[in-house]
Amino acid sequence: MSSARTTHQVRDQVRPAAAEWWRQAVVYQIYPRSFADSDGNGLGDLRGVISRIPYLAELGIDAVWLSPFYPSALADGGYDVDDYRDVDPRLGTLADFDEMTTRLHAQRIRVIVDIVPNHTSSRHAWFREALAAPKGSPARSRYIFRDGLGPDGSQPPSDWVSLFGGPAWARVPDGQWYLHLFAPEQPDLNWDNREVRDEFLATLRFWSDRGVDGFRVDVAHGLAKNLAEPLEPIAGIKNHIDGALPPGSHPLWDRNEVHDIYAEWRRVFNEYDPPRAAVAEAWVHPSRRPRYASPDGLGQAFNFELLEANWSAGEFLRVITDNLSDAQRQGSSTTWVLSNHDVVRHATRYGLPTGDRRDHQTARQWLLSGGTSPRLDRGLGLRRARAAILLMLALPGSAYLYQGEELGLHEVHDIPSELVQDPAYARSRGADKGRDGCRVPLPWTADGPSFGFGAGPAHLPQPAWFGPLSVQAQERDPASTLSLYRDALRWRRTLQTAESMEWMPGTNGQVLHFARPGGWRCVTNFGPGPVPLPHGTVILTSVPFEGSAHSRQLPADTTAWLRPGQNG
Ligand code: NOJ
C-alpha cells in the first residue's frame, strides 16, 4: 500500500448553511422501544426519550434518528407500520412526539424519523381493505396481488424469496397471493399506483409540518419493481449488488424508476425551509449509490462498507478512499456507520478472530454457536471499537452512531429462544439468530430491575454484565467509553472544518494517518505491535497510553488525534 497523498476536497465549506446541516452531522440512532421506558411496561417510549434529552445533549450529538415508533404489532421490530401518522399508544402520543421534538430542538438536536415505504403492516387499514375486497379491486391494486401458478393456483406466482427466508408470497383465503419481500406481516406496496405515491407525499408533509428535520428511508432501493407478466424469475441471479447484472435490471431491487419517486419526494422536502433532509438505506452496488444521494433525490445514502470491513488498515483505507471519491462525484457528503439495529455490535465483531470469512459473517456464526465459537476476546473487541470510533469521527462526512455503542456494549448472545422477537429467527428455522442481540434495552444504572431502563423487566432480557457498562457506572470515569465519546464529540465540534482530508506519510499496511484542514490529524495503528507516533500534540487517544507519550509510540489497536504543536 502506498502512503498516498490524495486529497479529498469534497467541499470547501467551513460552516454549512442551515440547509446543509446534515453534511457533517453526528446522528445518534435511537431504537425507541429499547432506549428508555417511562411507564414501566417494558417497552421504551417517547417520554423515555424526553427524560434522556440531558444525556443526549451532554453526549454532544447533532441529531437523533428514531427507528419506527408508529403503531405496530412488532412483527419486525416496528418496521411493520400500522399507521404512518401516529404514535404506538404503548410509546406515547402525537403530543409527546411534539414535546420531544420541541425539547430536542431547544438543545439544538435535530430530529430524523424512519419512513418505511416498501411495505405496510398487514394490520394497516389499506391491507385490511384489500383482504375484504375482491380480486382485481382498487383496494388490492395498492399491493401486489397475483393468482398462483399451477392448475389450482396453489403454487406461488414466482420464485421470489423473502429476505427473512422462505417464499416471498403468502396466500389469502380467496386463493390469491400477495408479495412480501420481508415478513408475511409486511405486504409490499405497489408503487406503480398513484394513490400510494400521494399517500406517502402526504405523510412526508405530515411529519415535516410537525418540525421533523429529516427522514431515514427504509429499503429505499426496493420500491420500484418489474411487475410485468410473466413475473421475471430470479433463479440463477446471485444478487443485485455484485455487479454481475446489467445495472438496474434486477426485477426487485435498485431499478432506475425508483428515482422518479424520490424526485417527487425532493420537491416536497424543498417546500420547507430549511429543506428536509433524507438518507437512503440502499443496499446497492457502490457505483449506484450516487443516484440515491443526488441533490435531486434523497440527498444522502448510507454506505455500509465500514460496517462490513474487517479490522484491517488496508480495508479501511480502501473504503474511506472510495467513499470520499464517490461523495465528491455525487455532490453529497458521505456517511459512516459501524453499528445499527440490524447488525452484530462492532465491539463484538472486532473481538472475534478474523478467519477466512468477513468479520460480520463470523459474528453471525458466533451468535449461532451460542457465543462459544470462535472465542470472543471482549477486551480486544472494545479496544478496537474505541480505536475505530475515533478514526470514524475524524473523517469528513456524517457519522451515524447506534445507541449503546457509546457504552462499549457487546452483542447479547444468550437470549433464550422462546424470547427471540426477530422474525428472521423463526423464518430461517433457527439458522439465523436474528438481530435482537443489539436491540436489548440500554443499561442506565448499575443495578435495579432493568438497569434503570424502566421500573419493570425489559421487553428483552438484559445480561448481568450490563451493570458495569451502564451510564451510571461510566459517567464519572474519565477513562470510560462514554467519556471517550463525549470528549471526541466535543473536540470534533471544535476541530471540524472543511469537508476534506489528506492521507499523510506513514499510511501503510498497518497504520492509517490523515489530516483535516487546520492541522487536525488522526492516526490509527491496526496492530499487531507499537509504531512510532507522528509528531504533534496529542489531543485524545482511544485508550490511555501513559509513558508512550514520552517514548512516542502508538500501541497496537489504538487511535490518537493530534494537532500541530510540540510533541507530547
Ligand atoms: C431495514 C431495517 O433496518 C430492518 O430492521 C427491517 O427489518 C427491514 N428494513 C424491513 O423493513
XYZ file of C-alpha atoms and ligand atoms in Angstrom:
579
model
C 0.000 0.000 0.000
C 1.328 3.443 -0.812
C 1.357 6.378 1.510
C -0.954 8.113 -0.925
C -1.134 11.867 -0.539
C -4.502 12.031 -2.206
C -6.553 14.982 -1.096
C -10.269 14.532 -0.795
C -11.625 18.015 -1.156
C -15.280 17.235 -1.210
C -16.459 20.710 -0.399
C -14.729 23.731 0.902
C -17.332 24.666 3.352
C -16.324 25.567 6.841
C -19.751 26.383 8.203
C -22.509 24.520 6.430
C -25.554 26.639 5.711
C -28.584 25.673 7.785
C -29.909 23.924 4.697
C -26.935 21.584 4.737
C -26.703 20.931 8.463
C -26.618 17.200 7.789
C -23.413 17.156 5.752
C -21.087 16.579 8.715
C -23.631 15.885 11.420
C -23.268 13.271 14.148
C -26.563 11.401 14.164
C -27.463 9.145 17.083
C -29.839 6.296 16.291
C -32.490 5.627 18.903
C -34.297 2.330 18.761
C -37.221 3.728 20.762
C -38.578 0.507 22.205
C -35.191 -0.187 23.792
C -33.972 3.255 24.797
C -35.824 4.300 27.971
C -39.164 3.177 29.378
C -41.032 5.899 31.269
C -44.137 3.925 32.283
C -42.743 0.553 33.299
C -44.474 -1.511 30.604
C -41.156 -2.961 29.460
C -41.106 -1.028 26.164
C -39.173 2.161 25.695
C -41.269 5.185 24.795
C -41.191 8.825 23.735
C -41.410 10.165 27.282
C -38.420 7.961 27.973
C -36.583 9.768 25.186
C -37.675 13.117 26.642
C -36.327 12.113 30.039
C -32.918 11.399 28.493
C -32.535 14.613 26.495
C -29.964 15.923 29.006
C -27.943 12.765 28.334
C -28.152 13.289 24.570
C -27.181 16.939 24.904
C -24.222 16.033 27.103
C -23.130 13.424 24.584
C -22.799 16.194 22.007
C -24.711 14.839 19.010
C -26.295 16.958 16.270
C -29.381 14.869 15.551
C -31.301 11.811 16.599
C -32.760 9.310 14.171
C -35.679 7.439 15.675
C -36.378 3.969 14.343
C -40.149 3.444 13.906
C -42.336 4.453 16.856
C -45.593 4.068 14.910
C -48.431 1.726 15.892
C -47.240 -1.774 15.074
C -47.775 -5.398 16.048
C -43.959 -5.632 16.170
C -43.747 -8.456 13.678
C -40.472 -6.813 12.610
C -39.447 -4.519 15.439
C -41.776 -1.718 14.290
C -40.788 -1.880 10.603
C -44.311 -3.224 10.123
C -46.243 0.030 10.339
C -49.999 0.083 11.005
C -50.410 3.846 10.689
C -47.728 6.186 9.376
C -49.164 9.266 11.028
C -49.500 8.218 14.629
C -47.525 7.005 17.625
C -47.862 3.499 19.051
C -50.060 4.067 22.136
C -47.570 1.987 24.150
C -44.921 4.529 23.187
C -46.945 7.702 23.669
C -49.000 10.168 21.707
C -48.520 12.747 18.984
C -48.465 15.362 21.745
C -45.491 13.516 23.281
C -43.824 13.485 19.891
C -44.314 17.247 19.536
C -42.973 17.863 23.011
C -39.968 15.638 22.321
C -39.225 17.498 19.089
C -39.551 20.910 20.708
C -37.316 19.908 23.593
C -34.695 18.338 21.338
C -34.695 21.429 19.155
C -34.212 23.567 22.246
C -30.981 21.627 22.776
C -30.038 22.121 19.093
C -30.620 18.457 18.372
C -32.425 17.766 15.096
C -34.950 15.005 14.572
C -34.919 12.362 11.836
C -37.732 9.836 11.585
C -37.802 6.494 9.802
C -40.110 6.141 6.813
C -40.982 2.617 5.712
C -42.350 2.885 2.173
C -41.669 -0.560 0.718
C -44.339 -2.279 2.788
C -47.058 -1.536 5.318
C -48.023 -3.905 8.082
C -50.750 -6.441 7.451
C -52.832 -4.554 10.053
C -52.724 -1.307 8.058
C -56.218 -0.083 7.071
C -55.309 -0.478 3.386
C -54.331 -4.101 3.721
C -57.445 -4.960 5.706
C -59.455 -3.279 2.968
C -57.554 -5.242 0.338
C -58.320 -8.533 2.059
C -62.008 -7.686 2.288
C -62.128 -6.560 -1.366
C -62.414 -8.855 -4.391
C -59.692 -9.811 -6.841
C -58.826 -7.018 -9.227
C -60.298 -4.320 -6.966
C -58.667 -0.891 -6.492
C -58.024 -1.832 -2.850
C -55.929 -4.822 -3.957
C -54.039 -2.766 -6.520
C -52.342 -0.789 -3.749
C -50.439 -4.004 -3.002
C -49.056 -6.741 -5.223
C -51.690 -9.450 -5.510
C -51.448 -12.187 -8.125
C -53.075 -15.511 -8.937
C -50.951 -18.537 -8.178
C -49.412 -20.909 -10.676
C -50.444 -24.499 -11.380
C -53.910 -25.806 -12.328
C -55.411 -24.808 -8.969
C -53.229 -21.748 -8.380
C -51.632 -23.386 -5.370
C -48.078 -22.514 -6.406
C -46.691 -19.044 -5.638
C -46.803 -16.657 -8.628
C -42.990 -16.547 -8.930
C -39.781 -17.830 -7.358
C -39.186 -14.604 -5.437
C -37.862 -15.129 -1.910
C -38.286 -13.214 1.314
C -35.209 -11.631 2.883
C -36.226 -13.294 6.124
C -36.257 -16.739 4.487
C -38.877 -18.736 2.605
C -41.083 -17.695 -0.316
C -41.978 -14.033 -0.717
C -45.631 -14.845 -1.400
C -48.443 -15.622 1.038
C -51.877 -16.914 0.114
C -55.138 -15.297 1.176
C -58.445 -17.147 1.716
C -59.826 -16.483 -1.777
C -56.759 -18.170 -3.275
C -54.777 -15.111 -4.440
C -51.242 -14.458 -3.269
C -49.627 -11.231 -2.112
C -45.968 -10.254 -2.194
C -43.931 -9.702 0.983
C -40.196 -9.301 0.485
C -39.839 -9.299 4.271
C -42.213 -10.997 6.769
C -45.741 -12.042 5.709
C -46.939 -9.314 8.099
C -45.216 -6.785 5.791
C -47.094 -6.778 2.460
C -45.237 -4.875 -0.272
C -46.898 -1.773 -1.660
C -47.423 -1.273 -5.372
C -45.540 1.912 -6.204
C -46.994 1.952 -9.721
C -50.212 3.054 -8.030
C -50.629 6.843 -7.913
C -52.631 6.658 -4.687
C -49.689 5.005 -2.917
C -47.372 7.760 -4.091
C -49.717 10.527 -2.975
C -50.264 8.929 0.403
C -46.535 8.976 1.154
C -46.158 12.558 -0.033
C -48.878 13.442 2.470
C -47.041 11.506 5.192
C -43.793 13.327 4.465
C -45.666 16.635 4.794
C -47.371 15.459 7.975
C -44.059 14.943 9.789
C -42.310 17.880 8.145
C -45.134 20.150 9.320
C -44.552 18.843 12.847
C -40.963 20.054 12.675
C -39.158 16.874 11.710
C -35.818 17.763 10.100
C -35.219 14.664 8.033
C -36.123 11.130 7.071
C -34.260 7.842 7.017
C -35.770 5.889 4.134
C -36.109 2.179 4.783
C -35.308 -0.224 1.906
C -35.005 2.767 -0.408
C -33.799 0.552 -3.252
C -36.867 -1.705 -3.217
C -39.896 0.381 -4.118
C -39.831 0.076 -7.915
C -40.326 -3.462 -9.189
C -40.745 -5.060 -12.570
C -44.255 -6.436 -12.226
C -44.768 -7.169 -15.923
C -46.259 -10.593 -16.637
C -44.906 -13.188 -16.610
C -43.051 -12.187 -13.450
C -39.336 -12.357 -14.060
C -37.662 -15.303 -12.294
C -34.728 -14.632 -10.015
C -33.366 -18.187 -10.085
C -29.728 -18.056 -11.057
C -29.299 -14.404 -10.107
C -26.900 -14.164 -7.183
C -27.851 -10.655 -6.156
C -28.137 -7.118 -7.432
C -25.043 -5.862 -5.621
C -22.182 -7.927 -7.024
C -22.193 -6.062 -10.323
C -22.808 -9.210 -12.411
C -26.187 -7.990 -13.717
C -26.598 -5.029 -16.053
C -27.240 -2.080 -13.699
C -30.881 -1.577 -12.793
C -32.040 -4.831 -14.360
C -32.941 -6.857 -11.255
C -36.731 -7.248 -11.132
C -36.926 -6.294 -7.452
C -34.009 -4.146 -6.384
C -32.362 -0.894 -7.389
C -34.354 -0.235 -10.544
C -33.847 3.092 -12.273
C -37.533 4.025 -11.977
C -37.212 4.296 -8.199
C -35.581 7.688 -8.642
C -38.754 9.161 -10.153
C -40.314 8.562 -6.748
C -37.518 10.355 -4.905
C -37.584 13.281 -7.339
C -41.175 13.842 -6.202
C -40.143 13.496 -2.572
C -37.378 16.045 -3.092
C -39.903 18.577 -4.352
C -41.796 18.137 -1.082
C -38.615 18.397 1.022
C -37.733 21.630 -0.763
C -41.080 23.189 0.125
C -39.625 23.610 3.619
C -37.041 25.977 4.975
C -34.564 24.538 5.613
C -35.329 21.758 3.149
C -35.978 18.462 4.849
C -33.030 16.074 4.675
C -33.146 12.392 3.816
C -30.798 9.448 3.925
C -31.394 6.304 1.905
C -30.967 2.840 3.302
C -29.985 1.413 -0.062
C -28.055 -1.840 -0.279
C -26.752 -1.331 -3.791
C -23.531 -1.596 -5.735
C -21.378 1.424 -4.738
C -21.473 2.713 -8.302
C -25.258 3.058 -7.995
C -25.280 4.879 -4.645
C -24.784 8.397 -6.062
C -28.248 8.267 -7.610
C -29.849 7.908 -4.181
C -27.603 10.608 -2.726
C -28.206 13.077 -5.532
C -29.434 16.573 -4.596
C -32.454 15.899 -6.853
C -33.201 12.762 -4.895
C -32.847 11.875 -1.249
C -29.594 13.818 -0.857
C -27.629 11.296 1.172
C -27.250 7.497 1.222
C -25.778 5.171 3.785
C -22.615 3.367 2.897
C -22.298 0.242 4.981
C -18.812 -0.599 3.849
C -17.048 0.411 7.043
C -19.553 -1.706 8.936
C -18.745 -4.635 6.655
C -14.976 -4.103 6.666
C -12.698 -6.283 8.740
C -10.415 -4.639 11.277
C -7.645 -4.003 8.766
C -5.769 -0.890 7.700
C -5.964 -1.974 4.066
C -9.721 -2.447 4.109
C -10.378 0.796 5.952
C -8.084 2.683 3.570
C -9.921 1.380 0.525
C -13.380 2.019 1.970
C -12.525 5.554 3.056
C -10.802 6.465 -0.208
C -13.565 5.051 -2.388
C -16.383 6.593 -0.432
C -14.863 10.030 -0.309
C -14.355 9.899 -4.072
C -17.952 8.760 -4.560
C -19.224 11.572 -2.355
C -17.203 14.009 -4.406
C -18.840 12.758 -7.593
C -22.338 12.721 -6.177
C -22.180 16.196 -4.625
C -23.284 14.770 -1.296
C -21.390 14.080 1.888
C -20.558 10.542 2.801
C -21.932 8.611 5.757
C -20.058 6.428 8.197
C -21.644 3.649 10.250
C -20.104 0.971 12.441
C -23.272 -0.367 14.073
C -27.028 -0.184 13.753
C -30.085 -2.161 14.826
C -29.551 -4.779 12.101
C -26.001 -5.971 12.721
C -23.870 -7.543 15.438
C -22.366 -4.726 17.519
C -18.903 -3.740 16.347
C -17.218 -4.256 19.729
C -18.128 -7.937 19.298
C -17.231 -8.150 15.599
C -13.751 -6.813 16.328
C -13.215 -9.221 19.213
C -13.595 -12.349 17.081
C -10.666 -13.832 15.186
C -10.558 -12.906 11.521
C -10.709 -16.174 9.666
C -11.454 -16.704 6.014
C -14.902 -15.125 6.440
C -15.884 -11.484 6.755
C -15.947 -10.343 10.397
C -19.681 -9.667 10.279
C -20.292 -13.186 8.959
C -18.056 -14.687 11.640
C -20.104 -12.764 14.170
C -23.372 -14.293 12.954
C -21.741 -17.716 13.197
C -20.627 -16.909 16.739
C -24.197 -15.961 17.631
C -25.459 -19.251 16.233
C -22.969 -21.163 18.366
C -24.484 -19.524 21.451
C -21.478 -17.258 21.824
C -18.990 -20.079 22.220
C -17.211 -20.405 18.907
C -14.978 -18.810 17.864
C -13.861 -17.417 21.193
C -14.718 -13.756 21.782
C -11.991 -11.561 23.225
C -14.166 -8.867 24.778
C -11.275 -6.642 25.797
C -9.707 -6.672 22.357
C -13.050 -6.022 20.689
C -13.700 -2.992 22.863
C -10.189 -1.675 22.418
C -10.564 -1.845 18.635
C -14.071 -0.399 18.782
C -12.691 2.613 20.630
C -9.904 2.989 18.073
C -12.401 2.653 15.213
C -14.768 5.301 16.526
C -12.016 7.884 16.929
C -10.966 7.157 13.366
C -14.542 7.397 12.096
C -15.298 10.623 13.943
C -12.222 12.266 12.425
C -13.416 11.649 8.853
C -15.264 14.223 6.772
C -18.970 13.452 6.332
C -21.776 12.395 8.646
C -21.257 9.912 11.447
C -24.161 7.675 12.453
C -23.928 6.211 15.950
C -26.156 3.468 17.311
C -27.495 3.663 20.866
C -25.329 1.760 23.323
C -22.141 1.855 21.279
C -21.093 4.853 23.388
C -21.175 2.465 26.348
C -18.995 -0.061 24.539
C -21.801 -2.620 24.628
C -21.183 -6.032 23.168
C -23.823 -8.109 21.408
C -26.076 -10.086 23.771
C -25.710 -13.676 22.624
C -27.861 -15.625 25.062
C -31.444 -14.506 24.540
C -33.499 -17.668 25.220
C -35.123 -18.925 22.021
C -38.632 -18.526 23.432
C -37.989 -14.800 23.913
C -36.487 -14.110 20.489
C -38.523 -11.460 18.662
C -36.794 -11.145 15.302
C -38.826 -12.852 12.536
C -35.570 -13.870 10.835
C -35.079 -16.462 13.606
C -38.357 -18.346 13.123
C -38.478 -17.956 9.356
C -34.964 -19.357 8.994
C -35.877 -22.160 11.442
C -33.137 -21.016 13.764
C -30.417 -20.848 11.100
C -30.203 -17.109 11.742
C -30.264 -15.972 15.370
C -31.642 -12.615 14.295
C -30.934 -9.079 15.454
C -32.288 -8.976 18.991
C -28.791 -9.109 20.493
C -28.111 -5.490 19.540
C -31.618 -4.344 20.484
C -31.536 -5.204 24.176
C -32.686 -2.212 26.271
C -29.940 0.127 27.438
C -28.495 -0.027 30.962
C -28.773 3.380 32.608
C -27.962 2.382 36.178
C -25.583 -0.204 37.614
C -28.438 -2.201 39.159
C -32.215 -2.102 39.581
C -34.948 -4.119 37.877
C -33.899 -3.304 34.309
C -30.709 -1.348 34.959
C -32.675 1.884 35.021
C -34.314 1.274 31.637
C -37.716 1.213 33.310
C -39.494 0.298 36.506
C -40.076 -3.310 35.495
C -38.455 -6.013 33.404
C -37.397 -5.003 29.903
C -39.002 -6.499 26.791
C -35.741 -8.336 26.022
C -33.673 -9.755 28.884
C -30.542 -7.823 29.819
C -27.414 -9.727 30.862
C -25.724 -9.168 34.237
C -22.647 -7.731 32.510
C -24.715 -4.686 31.503
C -24.427 -3.266 35.061
C -20.759 -2.262 34.963
C -21.304 -0.837 31.477
C -24.267 1.324 32.500
C -24.311 5.075 32.028
C -24.178 5.471 35.797
C -21.076 3.306 36.064
C -19.267 5.157 33.274
C -20.400 8.720 33.710
C -17.759 9.849 36.130
C -14.928 7.674 34.894
C -12.709 9.722 32.579
C -11.318 6.518 31.062
C -14.734 5.053 30.227
C -16.029 4.555 26.712
C -18.824 7.034 27.408
C -16.259 9.667 28.374
C -14.307 8.903 25.221
C -17.396 9.552 23.059
C -18.193 12.752 24.928
C -14.619 14.011 24.628
C -14.409 13.052 20.973
C -17.667 14.765 20.071
C -16.659 17.898 21.954
C -13.307 18.015 20.160
C -14.916 17.247 16.825
C -17.122 20.326 17.109
C -14.051 22.454 17.675
C -11.858 20.848 15.060
C -14.338 20.111 12.290
C -13.731 22.389 9.339
C -13.978 21.992 5.587
C -15.211 18.665 4.325
C -11.854 17.362 3.191
C -8.934 15.208 4.281
C -5.489 14.223 3.101
C -3.621 10.954 3.603
C -0.319 11.588 5.350
C 3.051 9.876 5.137
C 3.137 6.899 7.426
C -0.043 5.423 5.984
C 0.797 1.807 5.234
C -0.437 -1.739 5.705
C -0.642 -1.280 9.474
C -1.238 2.417 10.018
C -3.713 4.996 8.709
C -2.711 8.615 9.150
C -4.683 11.521 7.737
C -5.042 15.257 8.192
C -8.041 17.559 8.135
C -7.774 21.250 7.325
C -6.494 23.281 10.258
C -3.951 20.665 11.228
C -6.177 18.126 12.975
C -4.679 14.688 12.366
C -5.780 11.173 13.144
C -3.507 8.155 13.300
C -4.668 4.575 13.866
C -2.433 1.597 14.481
C -4.307 -1.544 13.449
C -1.659 -3.708 15.138
C -0.022 -6.036 15.878
C 2.808 -4.043 17.550
C 3.546 -0.435 18.532
C 4.554 2.088 15.871
C 6.208 5.483 16.141
C 3.692 8.219 16.891
C 3.828 11.035 14.318
C 4.891 14.460 15.592
C 2.327 16.815 17.092
C 0.422 17.405 20.282
C -1.762 14.520 21.374
C -5.352 15.707 21.906
C -7.128 12.448 22.531
C -6.319 8.751 22.439
C -8.678 5.801 22.236
C -7.038 4.208 25.282
C -4.749 5.899 27.765
C -1.115 5.171 26.966
C 0.962 6.664 29.715
C 4.639 6.678 29.115
C 4.182 6.205 25.403
C 3.768 9.953 25.025
C 7.398 10.226 26.024
C 8.594 7.276 24.031
C 6.366 8.497 21.157
C 4.994 5.031 20.497
C 1.412 4.360 19.418
C 0.354 0.970 20.805
C -1.463 -1.644 18.717
C -5.217 -1.206 18.120
C -5.128 2.425 19.150
C -6.040 5.769 17.597
C -4.646 9.164 18.510
C -5.830 12.609 17.496
C -3.045 15.140 17.083
C -2.721 18.786 16.273
C 0.242 20.921 15.377
C 2.483 21.839 18.233
C 5.102 20.405 20.443
C 5.379 16.690 20.757
C 3.930 15.234 23.876
C -34.355 -2.392 7.071
C -34.478 -2.201 8.539
O -33.309 -1.586 9.015
C -34.729 -3.563 9.125
O -34.660 -3.523 10.528
C -36.048 -4.081 8.639
O -36.212 -5.404 9.087
C -36.131 -4.067 7.121
N -35.618 -2.868 6.556
C -37.557 -4.213 6.648
O -38.276 -3.055 6.909
